[in-house]
XYZ file of C-alpha atoms in Angstrom:
555
model
C -42.654 30.736 -0.518
C -41.051 33.926 0.677
C -41.205 35.299 4.206
C -43.519 38.026 2.983
C -45.941 35.439 1.677
C -45.832 33.632 5.001
C -46.584 36.821 6.901
C -49.460 37.591 4.556
C -51.033 34.229 5.180
C -50.460 34.502 8.911
C -52.495 37.684 8.870
C -55.531 35.845 7.547
C -58.421 35.852 10.043
C -59.911 32.472 9.179
C -58.284 29.748 11.224
C -59.367 26.139 11.568
C -58.681 23.926 14.579
C -55.279 22.674 15.628
C -54.564 18.955 15.428
C -52.908 18.223 18.764
C -51.130 15.141 17.429
C -50.704 16.130 13.838
C -48.177 18.521 12.403
C -50.036 21.810 12.157
C -53.151 23.921 11.915
C -54.735 25.298 8.753
C -55.245 28.873 7.629
C -57.363 30.091 4.743
C -56.080 33.098 2.782
C -59.068 35.456 2.547
C -57.813 36.907 -0.745
C -57.164 33.692 -2.669
C -59.304 31.208 -0.765
C -56.360 28.801 -0.614
C -56.079 26.614 2.490
C -52.496 26.462 3.752
C -50.852 24.478 6.540
C -49.261 26.449 9.366
C -46.779 24.509 11.468
C -45.864 24.687 15.135
C -43.356 27.462 14.516
C -46.037 29.742 13.112
C -44.901 29.558 9.494
C -46.591 28.136 6.428
C -45.415 24.644 5.528
C -43.163 24.727 2.479
C -41.319 21.436 3.071
C -42.798 18.067 2.226
C -43.660 15.887 5.238
C -42.052 12.816 3.720
C -40.342 10.946 6.561
C -41.829 7.893 8.286
C -40.796 6.596 11.698
C -38.219 4.163 10.266
C -36.734 6.964 8.188
C -36.572 9.172 11.287
C -34.668 6.495 13.220
C -32.404 5.909 10.228
C -31.657 9.625 9.974
C -30.894 9.890 13.701
C -28.439 6.991 13.528
C -26.920 8.161 10.250
C -26.339 11.696 11.529
C -24.835 10.518 14.826
C -22.839 7.577 13.365
C -21.476 6.990 16.857
C -19.231 3.988 16.254
C -17.549 5.602 13.255
C -17.065 8.877 15.135
C -15.417 6.831 17.875
C -13.129 5.189 15.329
C -12.117 8.568 13.971
C -11.058 9.889 17.368
C -9.872 6.717 19.083
C -6.160 7.460 18.696
C -6.627 10.839 20.351
C -8.685 9.494 23.220
C -6.342 6.604 23.884
C -3.821 9.081 25.336
C -6.350 9.827 28.100
C -6.249 6.415 29.724
C -5.452 3.819 27.075
C -8.124 1.312 26.099
C -10.000 1.576 29.436
C -10.003 5.338 29.062
C -11.599 5.145 25.610
C -14.345 2.833 26.877
C -15.181 4.451 30.197
C -14.876 8.029 28.959
C -17.340 7.249 26.199
C -19.797 5.707 28.660
C -19.438 8.751 30.928
C -20.294 11.024 28.002
C -23.301 8.853 27.126
C -24.517 9.064 30.734
C -24.190 12.865 30.658
C -25.932 13.201 27.298
C -28.619 10.885 28.548
C -29.672 13.636 30.915
C -29.356 16.217 28.169
C -31.694 14.275 25.928
C -34.051 13.518 28.800
C -34.444 17.053 29.956
C -37.645 18.914 29.079
C -35.557 21.670 27.505
C -34.341 19.039 25.043
C -30.809 20.310 25.006
C -29.591 19.729 28.548
C -29.900 15.965 28.292
C -31.394 13.347 25.952
C -34.724 12.903 27.772
C -35.199 16.632 27.996
C -34.979 16.686 24.256
C -37.716 14.120 24.075
C -40.056 16.074 26.295
C -39.629 19.331 24.479
C -39.840 17.637 21.109
C -43.147 16.135 22.110
C -44.557 19.405 23.452
C -43.074 21.876 20.935
C -42.665 19.954 17.654
C -40.826 22.632 15.684
C -37.737 22.237 13.499
C -36.176 25.212 15.264
C -35.086 22.870 18.045
C -33.383 24.582 20.968
C -33.974 27.942 19.359
C -37.738 27.578 19.724
C -37.565 25.675 22.997
C -35.544 28.431 24.695
C -37.880 31.140 23.411
C -40.997 29.261 24.471
C -39.794 28.415 27.973
C -38.002 31.605 29.063
C -39.892 34.454 30.702
C -41.174 37.301 28.480
C -38.368 39.551 29.669
C -35.573 37.243 28.514
C -37.107 34.917 25.942
C -35.932 36.796 22.841
C -32.311 36.753 24.016
C -32.604 33.130 25.188
C -33.923 31.959 21.847
C -31.441 34.041 19.874
C -28.346 32.794 21.720
C -29.524 29.180 21.840
C -30.188 29.184 18.107
C -26.956 30.825 16.974
C -24.755 28.892 19.410
C -26.305 25.660 18.188
C -25.821 26.655 14.568
C -22.176 27.629 15.117
C -21.479 24.333 16.844
C -23.056 22.323 14.071
C -21.111 24.138 11.368
C -17.912 23.192 13.177
C -19.145 19.618 13.514
C -19.815 19.534 9.783
C -16.188 20.470 9.210
C -15.082 17.550 11.386
C -17.468 15.103 9.719
C -16.254 16.117 6.241
C -12.654 15.660 7.361
C -13.200 11.990 8.278
C -14.122 10.658 4.790
C -11.421 12.882 3.294
C -8.829 11.206 5.504
C -10.278 7.760 4.813
C -9.919 8.222 1.054
C -6.326 9.428 1.390
C -5.571 6.542 3.762
C -6.961 3.949 1.334
C -4.838 5.452 -1.442
C -1.785 5.284 0.843
C -2.269 1.587 1.527
C -2.310 0.842 -2.190
C 0.546 3.243 -3.010
C 3.253 2.773 -0.321
C 5.481 5.480 -1.825
C 2.764 8.123 -1.650
C 3.433 11.058 0.698
C 0.275 12.815 1.844
C 0.074 16.604 1.781
C -2.438 18.777 3.623
C -3.793 20.228 0.382
C -4.526 16.736 -0.953
C -6.918 16.156 1.919
C -8.464 19.582 1.476
C -9.222 18.943 -2.206
C -11.082 15.751 -1.287
C -12.768 17.684 1.527
C -14.086 20.228 -0.988
C -15.388 17.520 -3.319
C -17.289 15.870 -0.491
C -18.680 19.133 0.861
C -20.060 20.433 -2.415
C -21.329 17.065 -3.640
C -23.353 16.802 -0.452
C -24.517 20.390 -0.774
C -25.868 19.966 -4.308
C -27.439 16.605 -3.496
C -29.302 18.258 -0.609
C -30.604 20.908 -2.986
C -31.475 18.909 -6.098
C -31.940 15.410 -4.685
C -33.951 16.180 -1.552
C -36.667 13.655 -2.405
C -34.047 10.890 -2.542
C -33.049 11.509 1.052
C -35.585 9.221 2.788
C -34.286 6.271 0.750
C -30.693 7.294 1.484
C -31.561 7.419 5.180
C -32.687 3.809 5.066
C -29.428 2.977 3.277
C -27.635 4.835 6.057
C -29.357 2.684 8.662
C -28.151 -0.437 6.815
C -24.585 0.903 6.582
C -24.468 1.888 10.249
C -25.934 -1.344 11.620
C -24.895 -3.795 8.886
C -21.434 -2.254 8.612
C -21.044 -2.420 12.370
C -21.907 -6.122 12.438
C -19.452 -6.905 9.615
C -16.690 -4.850 11.231
C -17.118 -6.467 14.653
C -17.065 -9.945 13.114
C -13.858 -9.186 11.213
C -12.160 -7.588 14.222
C -13.122 -10.535 16.429
C -12.264 -13.352 13.991
C -9.192 -12.310 11.985
C -6.494 -11.292 14.521
C -3.946 -14.014 15.184
C -3.267 -12.491 18.588
C -5.829 -10.524 20.594
C -5.088 -7.943 23.261
C -5.421 -9.094 26.837
C -8.510 -8.339 28.901
C -6.332 -6.353 31.287
C -5.238 -4.124 28.374
C -8.839 -3.501 27.354
C -10.572 -3.129 30.722
C -8.014 -2.437 33.445
C -4.640 -0.951 32.482
C -5.244 2.811 32.626
C -2.479 4.586 30.694
C -2.151 8.325 31.284
C -0.047 9.690 28.410
C -1.290 13.304 28.696
C 1.385 14.595 31.061
C -1.150 15.397 33.769
C -0.112 14.061 37.162
C -3.741 13.396 38.043
C -5.399 10.455 36.325
C -8.726 12.047 37.184
C -7.976 15.175 35.156
C -6.772 13.049 32.245
C -9.963 11.027 32.372
C -12.319 13.995 32.618
C -10.676 15.894 29.769
C -10.866 12.698 27.717
C -14.648 12.658 28.026
C -14.535 15.203 25.184
C -13.915 12.338 22.780
C -16.956 10.491 24.076
C -18.997 13.671 23.720
C -17.945 13.881 20.069
C -19.201 10.302 19.626
C -22.692 10.789 21.045
C -23.070 14.567 21.227
C -25.816 15.258 18.668
C -29.070 14.642 20.565
C -30.803 17.604 18.937
C -30.083 16.707 15.321
C -33.371 15.021 14.535
C -35.481 17.775 16.118
C -34.688 20.096 13.229
C -36.587 17.854 10.850
C -39.890 18.472 12.667
C -41.531 20.212 9.725
C -40.938 17.204 7.480
C -42.526 14.665 9.836
C -46.231 13.774 9.652
C -46.496 13.285 13.444
C -43.543 15.090 15.067
C -44.916 14.918 18.616
C -44.294 11.173 18.729
C -41.786 10.659 15.919
C -39.190 13.084 17.303
C -38.895 11.412 20.735
C -38.623 8.018 19.043
C -35.821 9.309 16.818
C -33.971 10.885 19.748
C -34.247 7.715 21.814
C -33.038 5.610 18.863
C -30.011 7.829 18.400
C -28.921 7.886 22.034
C -29.640 4.260 22.948
C -28.536 2.557 19.738
C -25.626 4.962 19.326
C -24.312 4.093 22.776
C -24.709 0.348 22.253
C -23.133 0.352 18.791
C -20.180 2.534 19.810
C -19.483 0.417 22.899
C -19.626 -2.875 20.983
C -17.341 -1.523 18.267
C -14.895 -0.108 20.806
C -14.559 -3.423 22.653
C -13.904 -5.325 19.417
C -11.454 -2.660 18.253
C -9.454 -2.662 21.474
C -9.099 -6.455 21.398
C -7.810 -6.179 17.824
C -4.810 -3.989 18.749
C -1.492 -5.845 18.775
C 1.004 -2.959 18.773
C -0.223 0.162 20.540
C 3.052 2.071 20.194
C 3.013 1.898 16.395
C -0.517 3.303 16.375
C 0.347 6.201 18.671
C 3.436 7.078 16.668
C 1.767 6.749 13.267
C 1.548 9.794 10.990
C -1.229 8.244 8.909
C -4.141 10.443 7.809
C -6.623 8.064 9.428
C -4.948 5.982 12.170
C -8.010 3.740 12.458
C -6.698 2.201 9.241
C -3.538 1.171 11.087
C -5.661 -0.547 13.753
C -7.650 -2.324 11.041
C -4.412 -3.368 9.343
C -3.149 -4.900 12.584
C -6.425 -6.674 13.247
C -6.474 -8.153 9.711
C -2.858 -9.340 9.964
C -1.591 -6.837 7.428
C -4.170 -7.612 4.733
C -4.520 -4.527 2.535
C -7.685 -5.879 0.912
C -9.434 -6.545 4.223
C -8.323 -3.175 5.592
C -9.623 -1.422 2.477
C -12.958 -3.209 2.806
C -13.383 -2.098 6.401
C -12.394 1.457 5.542
C -14.917 1.507 2.689
C -17.654 0.727 5.203
C -16.512 3.724 7.238
C -16.366 5.864 4.114
C -19.877 5.080 2.880
C -21.460 5.371 6.318
C -19.785 8.687 7.143
C -20.693 10.150 3.743
C -24.317 9.289 4.425
C -24.033 10.868 7.867
C -22.408 14.003 6.499
C -25.113 14.433 3.906
C -27.800 14.573 6.578
C -25.764 16.859 8.824
C -25.567 19.308 5.943
C -29.254 18.928 5.085
C -30.564 19.518 8.587
C -28.467 22.524 9.456
C -29.220 24.336 6.264
C -32.819 24.217 7.412
C -32.888 25.093 11.202
C -36.169 26.427 10.703
C -36.176 28.298 13.009
C -30.775 21.876 12.012
C -23.992 18.857 9.279
C -25.427 19.760 5.221
C -29.160 18.947 5.898
C -28.715 19.777 9.579
C -26.916 23.074 9.145
C -29.102 24.468 6.409
C -32.351 24.030 8.266
C -30.942 25.791 11.306
C -29.919 28.951 9.504
C -33.188 28.998 7.577
C -35.224 28.954 10.773
C -33.241 31.773 12.345
C -33.456 33.829 9.150
C -37.237 33.470 8.972
C -37.475 35.299 12.278
C -34.974 38.013 11.356
C -32.194 36.775 13.633
C -29.495 36.588 10.943
C -27.798 38.977 8.539
C -29.592 39.196 5.173
C -32.591 37.421 6.663
C -34.856 38.234 3.715
C -32.581 36.200 1.459
C -31.926 33.283 3.796
C -35.559 32.990 4.941
C -36.605 31.748 1.507
C -37.275 28.086 0.775
C -37.910 26.548 -2.628
C -41.155 24.591 -2.356
C -40.491 22.670 -5.614
C -37.098 21.466 -4.406
C -38.342 21.263 -0.787
C -35.140 22.959 0.276
C -33.934 26.358 1.572
C -31.392 26.750 -1.215
C -29.699 29.950 -0.046
C -29.203 28.659 3.523
C -27.794 25.386 2.243
C -25.315 27.186 -0.006
C -24.242 29.391 2.898
C -23.448 26.268 4.923
C -21.341 24.994 2.038
C -19.311 28.199 1.934
C -18.804 28.272 5.712
C -17.675 24.631 5.820
C -15.318 25.347 2.910
C -13.782 28.348 4.656
C -13.367 26.710 8.054
C -11.959 23.557 6.476
C -9.098 25.596 5.036
C -7.702 25.899 8.573
C -6.306 22.384 8.188
C -3.889 23.725 5.556
C -2.050 25.659 8.257
C -2.694 23.868 11.519
C -4.229 20.504 12.350
C -4.358 21.518 16.007
C -6.508 24.518 15.172
C -8.918 22.294 13.277
C -9.127 19.950 16.291
C -9.980 22.980 18.395
C -12.930 23.661 16.096
C -14.142 20.135 16.811
C -13.854 20.817 20.558
C -15.702 24.079 20.073
C -18.558 22.098 18.519
C -19.106 20.336 21.836
C -18.812 23.532 23.867
C -21.203 25.545 21.697
C -23.869 22.876 21.325
C -23.921 21.791 24.972
C -24.272 25.416 26.090
C -27.124 25.860 23.629
C -28.783 22.747 25.080
C -28.408 24.142 28.605
C -30.112 27.466 27.829
C -33.707 26.148 27.514
C -33.167 23.691 30.344
C -31.954 26.457 32.651
C -34.942 28.587 31.677
C -37.174 25.619 32.392
C -35.735 25.314 35.906
C -35.830 29.045 36.637
C -39.501 29.274 35.672
C -40.398 26.357 37.925
C -41.079 24.069 34.929
C -44.410 25.840 34.456
C -44.105 27.468 31.035
C -43.623 24.430 28.798
C -46.724 22.532 27.678
C -46.919 18.927 28.807
C -46.287 16.636 25.869
C -46.656 12.848 25.637
C -43.215 12.334 27.230
C -43.484 14.674 30.201
C -41.223 13.487 33.054
C -43.407 14.630 35.919
C -41.889 14.763 39.381
C -38.555 13.404 38.135
C -38.119 16.241 35.656
C -36.589 18.781 38.035
C -33.782 16.408 39.068
C -33.077 15.401 35.467
C -32.977 19.033 34.315
C -30.748 20.113 37.192
C -28.269 17.269 36.738
C -28.000 17.965 33.027
C -27.230 21.668 33.591
C -24.680 20.993 36.342
C -22.876 18.322 34.304
C -22.822 20.621 31.290
C -21.286 23.474 33.295
C -18.680 21.116 34.751
C -17.601 19.572 31.451
C -17.522 22.897 29.603
C -14.791 23.951 32.051
C -12.931 20.622 31.751
C -12.973 20.723 27.958
C -11.122 24.040 28.005
C -8.121 22.456 29.747
C -4.946 21.959 27.643
C -4.751 18.687 25.741
C -1.524 17.716 27.494
C 1.165 18.980 29.832
C 3.502 20.825 29.731
C 1.736 23.417 27.597
C 3.192 25.303 24.671
C 1.729 27.193 21.718
C 1.347 24.076 19.569
C -0.347 22.030 22.292
C -2.627 24.706 23.721
C -6.364 24.095 23.658
C -7.888 27.069 21.831
C -11.485 25.901 22.159
C -12.130 28.495 24.861
C -10.810 31.230 22.553
C -13.111 30.079 19.774
C -16.033 29.903 22.204
C -15.518 33.414 23.577
C -14.805 34.855 20.142
C -17.977 33.385 18.671
C -20.094 34.606 21.590
C -18.663 38.107 21.157
C -19.519 38.016 17.438
C -23.047 36.785 18.129
C -23.486 39.426 20.846
C -22.406 42.170 18.465
C -25.096 41.155 16.007
C -27.646 40.914 18.834
C -27.236 44.591 19.684
C -27.784 45.344 16.006
C -31.044 43.378 15.593
C -32.499 43.425 19.107
C -34.930 46.257 18.337
C -36.414 44.527 15.291
C -36.074 40.853 16.193
C -39.239 39.555 17.890
C -38.482 35.832 17.958
C -40.308 32.865 16.475
C -44.078 32.599 16.161
C -45.430 29.666 18.134
C -49.238 29.958 17.757
C -50.156 26.583 19.228
C -48.444 27.567 22.466
C -50.200 30.907 22.509
C -53.542 29.177 22.103
C -52.753 27.044 25.155
C -51.820 30.046 27.291
C -48.073 29.387 27.508
C -46.801 32.262 25.389
C -49.373 35.018 25.703
C -47.340 37.858 27.141
C -46.428 40.845 25.013
C -42.819 41.799 24.296
C -43.282 45.358 25.556
C -41.547 44.562 28.829
C -38.634 42.760 27.214
C -35.485 44.057 28.874
C -33.137 42.453 26.345
């Protein structure tokens, strides 16, 4: 259904009651007599509500894939403290994101995500939360920036996620062909194959996704169990407990171990930093008010536990740290696996295949969600752009606001995500450091987008958001405030150089990417600000939370 059709139906005067627990209200078109479902974002349902609670939890775990994300970045993070640094930096990031997910704004900390998901069950995620919570004067700008910052961050994350299976495939080939010399374009070709296979599967195989999510849950949990057992049982010599838990190794060049540790939290943030991912599937859940918080909790809690267990087993499996740090392999985790399996190519290949299958499943759902941000890499990214386009916040919004009801997919938005991921992935052909900066920018952009609704929630005295089933009550203010303060602190730390002394090749360009993207988004804001009115959230209006007119909007 097109955006024009949605607006036509929204104009219909006959409205039935709103189901407070269910997904939407119903509207009858006075011209055709057809009863249509209108969701929490104020748009007619065009996506099938096909996901059960188990599928929601599976999707959350598959998208986050925390233990595999940790494996992909472990060689980088080990410079910021050695094995203890990897472990404790990850736990610090999980603690921080726990507040983000707990915060009512949903994007300042994990519990916040739960509260907002339960009170505003819309697939727009932070985009809708920021608009709903901010005051009438600033809510359009708050929603706009939260939505586009989140989308930009997730596109960059999709690039990183696609890079991992590309490197795994090249690494497996290298183990079986010792004379092979990897080239950057080899990895990029595999990257393109993965990106576009996922894109077309999201478009034409959307109804297969719930089953693939359950497979993803098996790969994440079953693969984790197999990997831990192998890492614990096969090594002839294990690392010492002092190496794993105590011996902090600062190889960054910073004189302060504290600075090295705090900048290393970026790697932990990459592991657990997707607390909003499941919220963008709200319009495909039968009961989003309760299913979204369950999915968010499953992602944060199980992701933390799985990543920690994997990290401990992995650290004990290292026998020669220097060879890992000096390796030029595409996917150094393979070198760790090879050490832990006593040089067995077959066992190493088996473990890498688990990583490959699990990360492909994760990448598929990232792509799916962001192609649909109704207002969430392929599923994740498509839904995000779609949601923003429906409200006129993007260029060519009339094209990108369309969704194919037969395919249950916003085709144009999904294809756009594919092209953006393709273009950004080409950066690896010229500079691997620049690509790593894009990954860092993912954390900066998304955490800032999470902080926007939480800050608005604090500024308005926590009075504008409706109280959902997971309202935090008197503890909410402290949770919201801590999440915002920690976000502000780590955004500054993550802009520090990766190591000292600094030169052009070692500079951290994440801050440049962040500022550049904000400037680009701001330019478009001044173009659309007179026509963009923000999302429609009728169930909030009916409860008296979003009743004010936009006439006094200063932005």
